[in-house]
mmCIF file of C-alpha atoms in Angstrom:
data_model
loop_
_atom_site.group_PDB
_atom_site.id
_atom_site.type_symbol
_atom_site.label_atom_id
_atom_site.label_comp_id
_atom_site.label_asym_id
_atom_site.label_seq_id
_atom_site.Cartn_x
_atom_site.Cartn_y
_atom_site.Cartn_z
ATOM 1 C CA UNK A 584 -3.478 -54.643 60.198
ATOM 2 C CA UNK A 585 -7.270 -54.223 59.591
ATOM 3 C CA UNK A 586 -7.239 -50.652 60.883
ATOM 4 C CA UNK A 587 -3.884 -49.794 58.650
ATOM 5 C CA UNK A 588 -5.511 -51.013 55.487
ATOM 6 C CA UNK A 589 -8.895 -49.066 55.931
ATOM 7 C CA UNK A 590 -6.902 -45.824 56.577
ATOM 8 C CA UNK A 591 -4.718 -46.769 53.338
ATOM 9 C CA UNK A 592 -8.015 -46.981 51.180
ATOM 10 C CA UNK A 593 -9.003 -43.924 52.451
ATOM 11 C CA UNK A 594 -6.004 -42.264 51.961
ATOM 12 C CA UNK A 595 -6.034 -43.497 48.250
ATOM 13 C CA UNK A 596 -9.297 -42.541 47.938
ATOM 14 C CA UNK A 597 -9.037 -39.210 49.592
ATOM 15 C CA UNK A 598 -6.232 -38.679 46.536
ATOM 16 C CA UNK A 599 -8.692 -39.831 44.049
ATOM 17 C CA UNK A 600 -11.384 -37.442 44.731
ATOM 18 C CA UNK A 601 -9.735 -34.556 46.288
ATOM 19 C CA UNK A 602 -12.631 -32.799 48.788
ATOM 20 C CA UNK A 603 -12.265 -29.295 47.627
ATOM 21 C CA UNK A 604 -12.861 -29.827 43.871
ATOM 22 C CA UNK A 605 -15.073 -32.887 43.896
ATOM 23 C CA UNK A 606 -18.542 -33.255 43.292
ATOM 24 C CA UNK A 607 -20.934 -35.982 43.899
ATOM 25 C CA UNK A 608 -23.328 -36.779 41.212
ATOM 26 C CA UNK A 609 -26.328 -39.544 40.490
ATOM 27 C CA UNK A 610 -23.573 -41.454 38.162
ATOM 28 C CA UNK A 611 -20.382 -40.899 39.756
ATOM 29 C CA UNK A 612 -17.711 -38.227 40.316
ATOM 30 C CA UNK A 613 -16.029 -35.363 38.687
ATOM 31 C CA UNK A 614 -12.455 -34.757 39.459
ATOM 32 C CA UNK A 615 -9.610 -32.911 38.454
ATOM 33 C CA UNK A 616 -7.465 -35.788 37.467
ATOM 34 C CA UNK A 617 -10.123 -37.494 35.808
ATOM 35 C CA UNK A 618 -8.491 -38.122 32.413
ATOM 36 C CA UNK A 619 -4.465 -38.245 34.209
ATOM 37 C CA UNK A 620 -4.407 -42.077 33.139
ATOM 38 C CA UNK A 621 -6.957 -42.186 30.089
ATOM 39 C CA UNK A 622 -5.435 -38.867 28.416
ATOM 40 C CA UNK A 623 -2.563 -37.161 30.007
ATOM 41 C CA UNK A 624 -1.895 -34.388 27.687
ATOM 42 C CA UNK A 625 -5.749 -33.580 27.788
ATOM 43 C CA UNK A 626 -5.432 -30.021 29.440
ATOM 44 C CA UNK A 627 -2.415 -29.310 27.917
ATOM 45 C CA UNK A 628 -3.865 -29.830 24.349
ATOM 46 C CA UNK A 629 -7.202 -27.923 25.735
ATOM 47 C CA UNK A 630 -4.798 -24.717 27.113
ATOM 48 C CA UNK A 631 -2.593 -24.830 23.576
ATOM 49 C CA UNK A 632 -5.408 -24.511 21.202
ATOM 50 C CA UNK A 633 -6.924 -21.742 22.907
ATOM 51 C CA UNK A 634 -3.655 -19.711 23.950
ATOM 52 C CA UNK A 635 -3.494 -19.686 20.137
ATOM 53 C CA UNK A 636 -7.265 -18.387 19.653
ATOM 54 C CA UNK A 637 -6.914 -15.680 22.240
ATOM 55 C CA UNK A 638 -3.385 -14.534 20.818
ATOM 56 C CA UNK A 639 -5.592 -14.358 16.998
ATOM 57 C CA UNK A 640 -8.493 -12.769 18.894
ATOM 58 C CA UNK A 641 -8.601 -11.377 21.739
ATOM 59 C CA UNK A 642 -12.304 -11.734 22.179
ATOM 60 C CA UNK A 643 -12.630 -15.211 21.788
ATOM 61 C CA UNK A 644 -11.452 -15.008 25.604
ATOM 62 C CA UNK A 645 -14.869 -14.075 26.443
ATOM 63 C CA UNK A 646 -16.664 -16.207 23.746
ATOM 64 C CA UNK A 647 -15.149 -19.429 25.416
ATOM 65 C CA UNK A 648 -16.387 -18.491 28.712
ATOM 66 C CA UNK A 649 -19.893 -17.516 27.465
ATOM 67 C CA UNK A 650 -20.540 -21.053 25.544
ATOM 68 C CA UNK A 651 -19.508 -22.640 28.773
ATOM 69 C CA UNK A 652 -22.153 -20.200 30.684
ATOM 70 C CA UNK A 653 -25.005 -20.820 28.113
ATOM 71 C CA UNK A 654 -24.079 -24.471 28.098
ATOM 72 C CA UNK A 655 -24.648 -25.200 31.984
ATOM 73 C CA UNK A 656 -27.895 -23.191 32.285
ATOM 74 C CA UNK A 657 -29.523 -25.586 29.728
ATOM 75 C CA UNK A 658 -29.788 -28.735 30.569
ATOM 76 C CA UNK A 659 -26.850 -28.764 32.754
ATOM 77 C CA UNK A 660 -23.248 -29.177 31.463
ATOM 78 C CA UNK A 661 -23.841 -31.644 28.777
ATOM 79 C CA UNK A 662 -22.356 -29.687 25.122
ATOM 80 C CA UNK A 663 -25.569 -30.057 24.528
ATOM 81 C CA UNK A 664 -25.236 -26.074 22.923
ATOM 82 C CA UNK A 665 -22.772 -27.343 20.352
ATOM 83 C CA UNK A 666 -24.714 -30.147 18.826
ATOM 84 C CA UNK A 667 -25.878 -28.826 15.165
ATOM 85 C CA UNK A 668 -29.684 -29.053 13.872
ATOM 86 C CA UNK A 669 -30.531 -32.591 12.364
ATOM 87 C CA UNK A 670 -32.989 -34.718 11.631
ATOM 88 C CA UNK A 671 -34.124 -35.417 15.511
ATOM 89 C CA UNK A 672 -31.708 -32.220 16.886
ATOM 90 C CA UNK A 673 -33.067 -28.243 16.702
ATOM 91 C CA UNK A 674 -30.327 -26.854 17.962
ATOM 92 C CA UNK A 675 -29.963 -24.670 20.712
ATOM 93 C CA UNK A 676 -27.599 -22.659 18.018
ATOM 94 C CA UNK A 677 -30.819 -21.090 17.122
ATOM 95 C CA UNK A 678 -32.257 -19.709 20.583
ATOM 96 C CA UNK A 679 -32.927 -16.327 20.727
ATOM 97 C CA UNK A 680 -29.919 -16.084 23.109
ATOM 98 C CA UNK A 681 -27.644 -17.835 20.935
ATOM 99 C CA UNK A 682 -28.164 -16.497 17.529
ATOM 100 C CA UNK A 683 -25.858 -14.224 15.717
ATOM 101 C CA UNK A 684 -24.409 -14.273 18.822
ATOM 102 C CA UNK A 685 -22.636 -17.350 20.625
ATOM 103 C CA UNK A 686 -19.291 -18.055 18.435
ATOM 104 C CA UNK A 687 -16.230 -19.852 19.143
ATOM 105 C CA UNK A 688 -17.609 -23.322 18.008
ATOM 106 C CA UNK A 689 -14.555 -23.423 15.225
ATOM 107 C CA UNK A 690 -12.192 -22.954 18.123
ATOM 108 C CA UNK A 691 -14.179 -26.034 20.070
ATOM 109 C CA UNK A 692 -13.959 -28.208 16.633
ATOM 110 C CA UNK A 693 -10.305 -27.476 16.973
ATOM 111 C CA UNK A 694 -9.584 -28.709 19.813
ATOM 112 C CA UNK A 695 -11.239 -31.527 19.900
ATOM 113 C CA UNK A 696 -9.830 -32.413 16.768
ATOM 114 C CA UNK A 697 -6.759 -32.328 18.519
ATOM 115 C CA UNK A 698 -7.861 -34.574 21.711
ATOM 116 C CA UNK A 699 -9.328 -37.501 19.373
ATOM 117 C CA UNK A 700 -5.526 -37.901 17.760
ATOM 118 C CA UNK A 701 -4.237 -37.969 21.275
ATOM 119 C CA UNK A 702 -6.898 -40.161 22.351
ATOM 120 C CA UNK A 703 -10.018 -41.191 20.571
ATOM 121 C CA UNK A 704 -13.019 -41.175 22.408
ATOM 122 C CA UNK A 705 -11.636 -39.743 25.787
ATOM 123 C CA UNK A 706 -12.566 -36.511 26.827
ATOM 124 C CA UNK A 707 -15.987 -35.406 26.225
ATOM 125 C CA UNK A 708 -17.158 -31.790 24.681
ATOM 126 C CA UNK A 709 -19.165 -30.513 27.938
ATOM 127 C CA UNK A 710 -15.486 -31.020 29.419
ATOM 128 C CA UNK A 711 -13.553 -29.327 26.827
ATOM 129 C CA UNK A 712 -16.108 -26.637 27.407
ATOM 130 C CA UNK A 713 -15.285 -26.327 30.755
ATOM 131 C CA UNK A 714 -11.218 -26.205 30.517
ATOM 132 C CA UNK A 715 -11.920 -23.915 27.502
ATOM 133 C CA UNK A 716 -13.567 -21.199 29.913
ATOM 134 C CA UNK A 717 -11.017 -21.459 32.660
ATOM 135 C CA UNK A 718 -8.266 -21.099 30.408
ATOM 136 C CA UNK A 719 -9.387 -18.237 29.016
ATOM 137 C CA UNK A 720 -10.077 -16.941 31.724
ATOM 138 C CA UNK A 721 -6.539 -17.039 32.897
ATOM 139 C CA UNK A 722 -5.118 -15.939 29.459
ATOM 140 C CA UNK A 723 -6.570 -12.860 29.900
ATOM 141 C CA UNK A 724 -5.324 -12.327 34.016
ATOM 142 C CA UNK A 725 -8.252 -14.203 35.775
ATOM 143 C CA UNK A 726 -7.863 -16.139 38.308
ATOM 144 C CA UNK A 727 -7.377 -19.793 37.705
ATOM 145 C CA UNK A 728 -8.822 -23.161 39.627
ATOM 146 C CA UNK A 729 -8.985 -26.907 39.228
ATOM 147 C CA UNK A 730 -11.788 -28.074 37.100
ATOM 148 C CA UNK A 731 -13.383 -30.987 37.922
ATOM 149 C CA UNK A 732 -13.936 -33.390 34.822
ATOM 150 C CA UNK A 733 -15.328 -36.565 34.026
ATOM 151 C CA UNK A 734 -18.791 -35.036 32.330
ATOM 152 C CA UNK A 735 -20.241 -36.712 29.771
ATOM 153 C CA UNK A 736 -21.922 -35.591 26.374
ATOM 154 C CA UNK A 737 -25.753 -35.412 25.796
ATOM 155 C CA UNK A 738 -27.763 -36.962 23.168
ATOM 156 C CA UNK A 739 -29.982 -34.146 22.654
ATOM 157 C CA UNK A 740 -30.798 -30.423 23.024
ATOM 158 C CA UNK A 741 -33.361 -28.298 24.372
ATOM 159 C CA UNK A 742 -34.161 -24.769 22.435
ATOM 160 C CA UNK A 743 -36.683 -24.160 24.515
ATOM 161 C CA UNK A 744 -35.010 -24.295 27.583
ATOM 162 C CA UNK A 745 -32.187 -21.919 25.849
ATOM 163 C CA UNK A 746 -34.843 -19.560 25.152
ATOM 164 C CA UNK A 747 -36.676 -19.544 28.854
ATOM 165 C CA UNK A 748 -33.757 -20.387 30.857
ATOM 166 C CA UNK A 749 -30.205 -18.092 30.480
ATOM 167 C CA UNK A 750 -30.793 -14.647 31.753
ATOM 168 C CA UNK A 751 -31.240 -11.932 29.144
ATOM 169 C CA UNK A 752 -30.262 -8.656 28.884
ATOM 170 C CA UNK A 753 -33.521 -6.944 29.463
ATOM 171 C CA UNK A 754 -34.452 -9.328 32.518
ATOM 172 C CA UNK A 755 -35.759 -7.703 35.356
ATOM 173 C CA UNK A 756 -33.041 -8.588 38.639
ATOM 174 C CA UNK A 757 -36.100 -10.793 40.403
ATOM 175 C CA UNK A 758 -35.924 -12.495 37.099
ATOM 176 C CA UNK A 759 -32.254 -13.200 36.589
ATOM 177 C CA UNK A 760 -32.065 -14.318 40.260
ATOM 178 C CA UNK A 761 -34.892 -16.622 39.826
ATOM 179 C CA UNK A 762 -33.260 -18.169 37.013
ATOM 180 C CA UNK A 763 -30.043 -18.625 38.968
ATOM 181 C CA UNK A 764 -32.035 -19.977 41.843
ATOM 182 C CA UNK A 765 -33.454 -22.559 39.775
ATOM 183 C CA UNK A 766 -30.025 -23.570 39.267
ATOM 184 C CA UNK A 767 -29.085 -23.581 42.796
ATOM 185 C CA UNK A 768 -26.914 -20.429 42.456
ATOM 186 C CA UNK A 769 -27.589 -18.291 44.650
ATOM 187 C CA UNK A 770 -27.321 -14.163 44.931
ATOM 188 C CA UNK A 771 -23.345 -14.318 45.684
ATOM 189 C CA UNK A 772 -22.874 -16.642 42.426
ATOM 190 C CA UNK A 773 -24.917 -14.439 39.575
ATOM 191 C CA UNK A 774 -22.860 -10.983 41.045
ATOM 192 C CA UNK A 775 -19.760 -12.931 41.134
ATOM 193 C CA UNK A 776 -20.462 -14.879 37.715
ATOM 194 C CA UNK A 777 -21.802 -11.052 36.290
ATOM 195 C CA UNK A 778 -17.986 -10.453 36.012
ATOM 196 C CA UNK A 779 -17.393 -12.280 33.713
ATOM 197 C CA UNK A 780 -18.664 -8.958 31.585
ATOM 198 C CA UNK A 781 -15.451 -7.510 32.092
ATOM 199 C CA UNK A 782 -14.002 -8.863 29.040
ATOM 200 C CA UNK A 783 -16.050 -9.362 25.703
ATOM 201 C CA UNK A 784 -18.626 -7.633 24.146
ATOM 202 C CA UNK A 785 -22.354 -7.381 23.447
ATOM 203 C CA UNK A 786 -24.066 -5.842 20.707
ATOM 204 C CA UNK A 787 -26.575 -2.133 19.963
ATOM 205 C CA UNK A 788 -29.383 -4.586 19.783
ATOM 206 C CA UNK A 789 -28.811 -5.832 23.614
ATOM 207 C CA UNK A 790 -28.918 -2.336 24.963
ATOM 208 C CA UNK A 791 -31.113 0.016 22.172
ATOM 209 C CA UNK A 792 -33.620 0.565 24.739
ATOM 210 C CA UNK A 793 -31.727 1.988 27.336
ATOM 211 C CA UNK A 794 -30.727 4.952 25.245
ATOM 212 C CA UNK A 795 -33.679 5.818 23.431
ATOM 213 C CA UNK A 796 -37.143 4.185 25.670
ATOM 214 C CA UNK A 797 -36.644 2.157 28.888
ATOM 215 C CA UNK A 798 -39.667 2.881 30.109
ATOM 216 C CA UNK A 799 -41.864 2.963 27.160
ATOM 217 C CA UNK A 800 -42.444 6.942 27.505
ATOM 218 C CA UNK A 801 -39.248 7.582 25.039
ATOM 219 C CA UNK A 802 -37.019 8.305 27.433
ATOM 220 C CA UNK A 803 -33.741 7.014 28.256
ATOM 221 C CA UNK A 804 -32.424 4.890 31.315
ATOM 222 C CA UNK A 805 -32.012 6.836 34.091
ATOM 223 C CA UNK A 806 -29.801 4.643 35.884
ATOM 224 C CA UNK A 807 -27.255 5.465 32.946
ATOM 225 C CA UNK A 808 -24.785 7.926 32.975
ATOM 226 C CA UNK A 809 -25.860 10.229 30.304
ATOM 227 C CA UNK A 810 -22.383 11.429 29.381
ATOM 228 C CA UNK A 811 -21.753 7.578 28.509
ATOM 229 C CA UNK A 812 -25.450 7.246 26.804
ATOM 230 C CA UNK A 813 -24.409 10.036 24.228
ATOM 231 C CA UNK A 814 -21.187 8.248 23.142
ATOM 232 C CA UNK A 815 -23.087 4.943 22.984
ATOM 233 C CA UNK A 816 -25.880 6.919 21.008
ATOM 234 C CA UNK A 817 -23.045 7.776 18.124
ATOM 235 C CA UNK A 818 -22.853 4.186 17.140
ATOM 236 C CA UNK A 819 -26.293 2.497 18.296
ATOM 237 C CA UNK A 820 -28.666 4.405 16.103
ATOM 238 C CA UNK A 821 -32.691 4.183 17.366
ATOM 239 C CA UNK A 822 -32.828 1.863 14.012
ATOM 240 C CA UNK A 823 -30.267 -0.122 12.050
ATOM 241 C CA UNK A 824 -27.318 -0.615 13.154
ATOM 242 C CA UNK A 825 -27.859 -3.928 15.607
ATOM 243 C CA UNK A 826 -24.852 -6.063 15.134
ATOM 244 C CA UNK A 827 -22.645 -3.279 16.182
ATOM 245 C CA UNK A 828 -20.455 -4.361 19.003
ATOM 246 C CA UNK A 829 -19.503 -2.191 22.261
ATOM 247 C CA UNK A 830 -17.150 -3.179 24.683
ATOM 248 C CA UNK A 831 -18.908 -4.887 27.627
ATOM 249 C CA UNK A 832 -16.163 -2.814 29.701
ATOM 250 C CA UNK A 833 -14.877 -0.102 28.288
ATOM 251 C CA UNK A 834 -12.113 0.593 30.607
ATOM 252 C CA UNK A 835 -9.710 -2.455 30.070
ATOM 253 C CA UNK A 836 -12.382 -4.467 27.291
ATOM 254 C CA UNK A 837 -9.301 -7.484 27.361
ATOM 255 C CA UNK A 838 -8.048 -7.770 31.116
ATOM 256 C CA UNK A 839 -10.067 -10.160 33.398
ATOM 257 C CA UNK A 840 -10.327 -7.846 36.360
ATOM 258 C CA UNK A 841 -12.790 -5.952 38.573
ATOM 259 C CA UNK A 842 -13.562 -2.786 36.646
ATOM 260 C CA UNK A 843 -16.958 -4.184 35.478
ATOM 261 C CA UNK A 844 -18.211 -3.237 38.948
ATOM 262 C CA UNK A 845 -16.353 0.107 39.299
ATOM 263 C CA UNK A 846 -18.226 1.060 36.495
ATOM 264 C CA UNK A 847 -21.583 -0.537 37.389
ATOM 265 C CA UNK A 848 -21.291 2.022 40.823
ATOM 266 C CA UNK A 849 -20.077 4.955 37.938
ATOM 267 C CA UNK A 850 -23.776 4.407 36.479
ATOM 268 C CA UNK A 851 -21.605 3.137 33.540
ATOM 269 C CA UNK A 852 -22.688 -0.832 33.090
ATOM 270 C CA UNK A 853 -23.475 -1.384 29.488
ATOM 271 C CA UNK A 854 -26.359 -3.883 29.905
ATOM 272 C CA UNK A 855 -29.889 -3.166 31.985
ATOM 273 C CA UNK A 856 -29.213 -6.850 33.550
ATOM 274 C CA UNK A 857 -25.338 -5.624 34.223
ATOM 275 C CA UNK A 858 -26.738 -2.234 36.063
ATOM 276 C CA UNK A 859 -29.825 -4.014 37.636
ATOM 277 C CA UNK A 860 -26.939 -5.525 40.784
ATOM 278 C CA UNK A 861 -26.815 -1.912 42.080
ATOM 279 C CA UNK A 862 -30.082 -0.682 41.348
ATOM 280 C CA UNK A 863 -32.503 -3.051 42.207
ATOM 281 C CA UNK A 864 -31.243 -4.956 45.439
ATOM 282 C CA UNK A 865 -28.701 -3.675 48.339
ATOM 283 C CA UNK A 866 -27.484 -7.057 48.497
ATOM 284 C CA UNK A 867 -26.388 -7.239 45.665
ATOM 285 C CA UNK A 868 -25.100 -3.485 44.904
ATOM 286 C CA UNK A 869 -23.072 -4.459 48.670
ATOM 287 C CA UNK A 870 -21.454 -7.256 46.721
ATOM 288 C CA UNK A 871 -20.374 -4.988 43.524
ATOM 289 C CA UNK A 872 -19.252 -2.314 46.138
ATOM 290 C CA UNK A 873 -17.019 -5.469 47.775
ATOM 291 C CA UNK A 874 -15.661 -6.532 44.480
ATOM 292 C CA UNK A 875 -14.941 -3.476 43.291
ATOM 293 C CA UNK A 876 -13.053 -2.491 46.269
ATOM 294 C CA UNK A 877 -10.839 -5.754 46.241
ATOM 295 C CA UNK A 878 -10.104 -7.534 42.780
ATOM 296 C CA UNK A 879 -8.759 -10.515 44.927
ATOM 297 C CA UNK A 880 -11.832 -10.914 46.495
ATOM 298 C CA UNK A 881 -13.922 -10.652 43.252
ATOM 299 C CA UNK A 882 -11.418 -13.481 42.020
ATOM 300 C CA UNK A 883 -11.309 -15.809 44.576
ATOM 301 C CA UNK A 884 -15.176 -16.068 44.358
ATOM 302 C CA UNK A 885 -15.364 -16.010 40.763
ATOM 303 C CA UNK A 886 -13.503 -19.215 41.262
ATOM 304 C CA UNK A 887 -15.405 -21.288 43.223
ATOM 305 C CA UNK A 888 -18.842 -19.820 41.394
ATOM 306 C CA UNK A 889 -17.229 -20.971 38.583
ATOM 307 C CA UNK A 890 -16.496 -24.853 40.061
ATOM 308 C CA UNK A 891 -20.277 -24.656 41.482
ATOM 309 C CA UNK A 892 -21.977 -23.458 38.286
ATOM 310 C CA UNK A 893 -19.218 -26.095 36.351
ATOM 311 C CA UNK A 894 -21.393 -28.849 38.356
ATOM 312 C CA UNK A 895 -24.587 -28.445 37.060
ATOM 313 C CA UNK A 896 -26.150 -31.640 36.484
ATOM 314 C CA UNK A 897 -23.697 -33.607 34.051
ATOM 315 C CA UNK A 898 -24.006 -36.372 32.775
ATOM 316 C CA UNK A 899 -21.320 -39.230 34.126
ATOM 317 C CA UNK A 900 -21.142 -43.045 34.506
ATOM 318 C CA UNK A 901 -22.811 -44.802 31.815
ATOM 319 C CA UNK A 902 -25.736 -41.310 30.821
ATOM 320 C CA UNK A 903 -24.622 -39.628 27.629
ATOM 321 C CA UNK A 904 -21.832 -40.429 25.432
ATOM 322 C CA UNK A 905 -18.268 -39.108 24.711
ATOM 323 C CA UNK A 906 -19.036 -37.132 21.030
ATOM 324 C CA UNK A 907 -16.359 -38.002 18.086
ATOM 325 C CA UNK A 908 -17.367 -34.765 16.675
ATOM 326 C CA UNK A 909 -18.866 -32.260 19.391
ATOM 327 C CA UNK A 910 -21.498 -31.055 16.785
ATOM 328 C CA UNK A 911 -23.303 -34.197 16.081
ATOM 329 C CA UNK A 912 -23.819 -37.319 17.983
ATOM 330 C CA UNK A 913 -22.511 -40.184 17.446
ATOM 331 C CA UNK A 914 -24.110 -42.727 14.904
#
């Protein structure tokens, strides 16, 4: 009888916290069916709201997944990125990273709108965040996983550690690997997570110094096709002009697939950190050539990047709060 009831509870608790998606932290566990009891229709509401977004605008797709991205690499996955400037909050709205350029806040607002008439006080922004980038992911023919949930809110923000932490554009690769490192990512997780670029887009001011002075001798990149410089050229003048926004891959800009890295071995990736994975390391340009070779590949390990970054440091148990409003905390 003893012996039946021990493998019962850890049957039930096998069910609970399901191995593949689960992850251990300092104040309990995030799982998939976190909110099932507490808010059914939670990833329902979360997958409505931004179908709707992504059929408006078809690159809020990529915004989603970005805030989720710059989220996680501050702090861990807290929302701390959507929390407004107040009296004891700069925001991390204002990093260099982040300004004039991190959007899709509106579409957050929305949603969680939505969620606290459902059920006030449930599901927390850093988790909305998290859905948010799956789904669009899918919505635009990525592959799809279980998200583990049950992440709490933080209390505060860090602009400095949006400002020294997400990799930029103009990082060197021993950089941008460091700063995955520190996160316990590892080489396989920033190529694989580097795909995301294959939807969304980035702006002249990003990439102005590949096509008119790399190096600092007033020469362009080498490591860029110059038949692709020239046409980049025509709309990213050496001044003015910085907002202007270029497809982060130009051959399908809206499908989630793996022609970001067919065109990073073309010579034809739009960023310095985006062409850096072939140039700079032969693991890494082995791991473009693998993913560009087999799109199911690319997706399966986008995937469980995706769960691993997802399970950065969040706040559960009794740390943080669950927002009422995802850009302030609560009074």
């Amino acid at each position: 009888m003893a012996q039946s009831m021990s493998f019962l509870l850890a049957f039930s608790l096998l069910a609970l916290f399901p191995l593949c998606f689960c992850d251990k932290t300092p104040g309990g566990y995030l799982y998939p069916q976190f909110y099932d009891h507490s808010c059914p229709r939670a990833k329902q509401i979360v997958k409505s709201v931004v179908a709707k977004a992504v059929a408006r605008e078809a690159r809020m797709a990529a915004s989603l997944l970005r805030l989720h991205f710059h989220d996680c690499f501050v702090k861990g996955c807290d929302a701390s990125l959507l929390l407004d400037s107040s009296q004891n909050i700069i925001s991390e709205k204002r990093s260099v990273p982040n300004q004039n350029s991190a959007r899709g806040f509106e579409v957050i607002d929305e949603i969680k709108s939505a969620l606290e008439k459902e059920c006030p006080s449930t599901v927390s922004c850093a988790d909305i965040l998290a859905l948010a980038a799956r789904d669009s992911t899918v919505l635009t023919g990525g592959p799809s996983w279980e998200v583990p949930l049950g992440r709490r809110d933080s209390r505060g923000a860090s602009l400095s550690g949006s400002n020294s932490n997400i990799p930029a554009p103009n990082n060197t690769f021993e950089t941008i690997l460091t700063k995955f490192k520190l996160k316990k990512l590892n080489i396989i997780d920033l190529v694989a997570l580097s795909g995301s670029h294959t939807i969304g887009n980035a702006r002249c001011t990003t990439f102005r110094q590949r096509l008119y002075n790399q190096s600092g001798n007033g020469l362009a990149d080498s490591t860029l096709d110059q038949s692709y410089a020239a046409q980049l050229r025509t709309r990213c003048p050496r001044s003015g002009g910085d907002q202007n926004l270029f497809f982060l891959d130009f051959v399908s800009p809206t499908k989630f697939d793996n022609s970001y890295f067919k065109n990073l071995l073309a010579s034809k990736g739009l960023l310095n950190s985006d062409e850096v994975l072939v140039t700079k390391s032969e693991v890494s340009k082995k791991l473009v050539q693998q993913y560009a070779e087999n799109n199911e590949l690319f997706f399966e390990q986008f995937a469980k990047s995706m769960v691993k970054m997802g399970n950065l440091s969040p706040l559960t148990g009794s740390r943080g709060e669950i927002r009422k409003r995802c850009r302030k905390v609560n009074s």
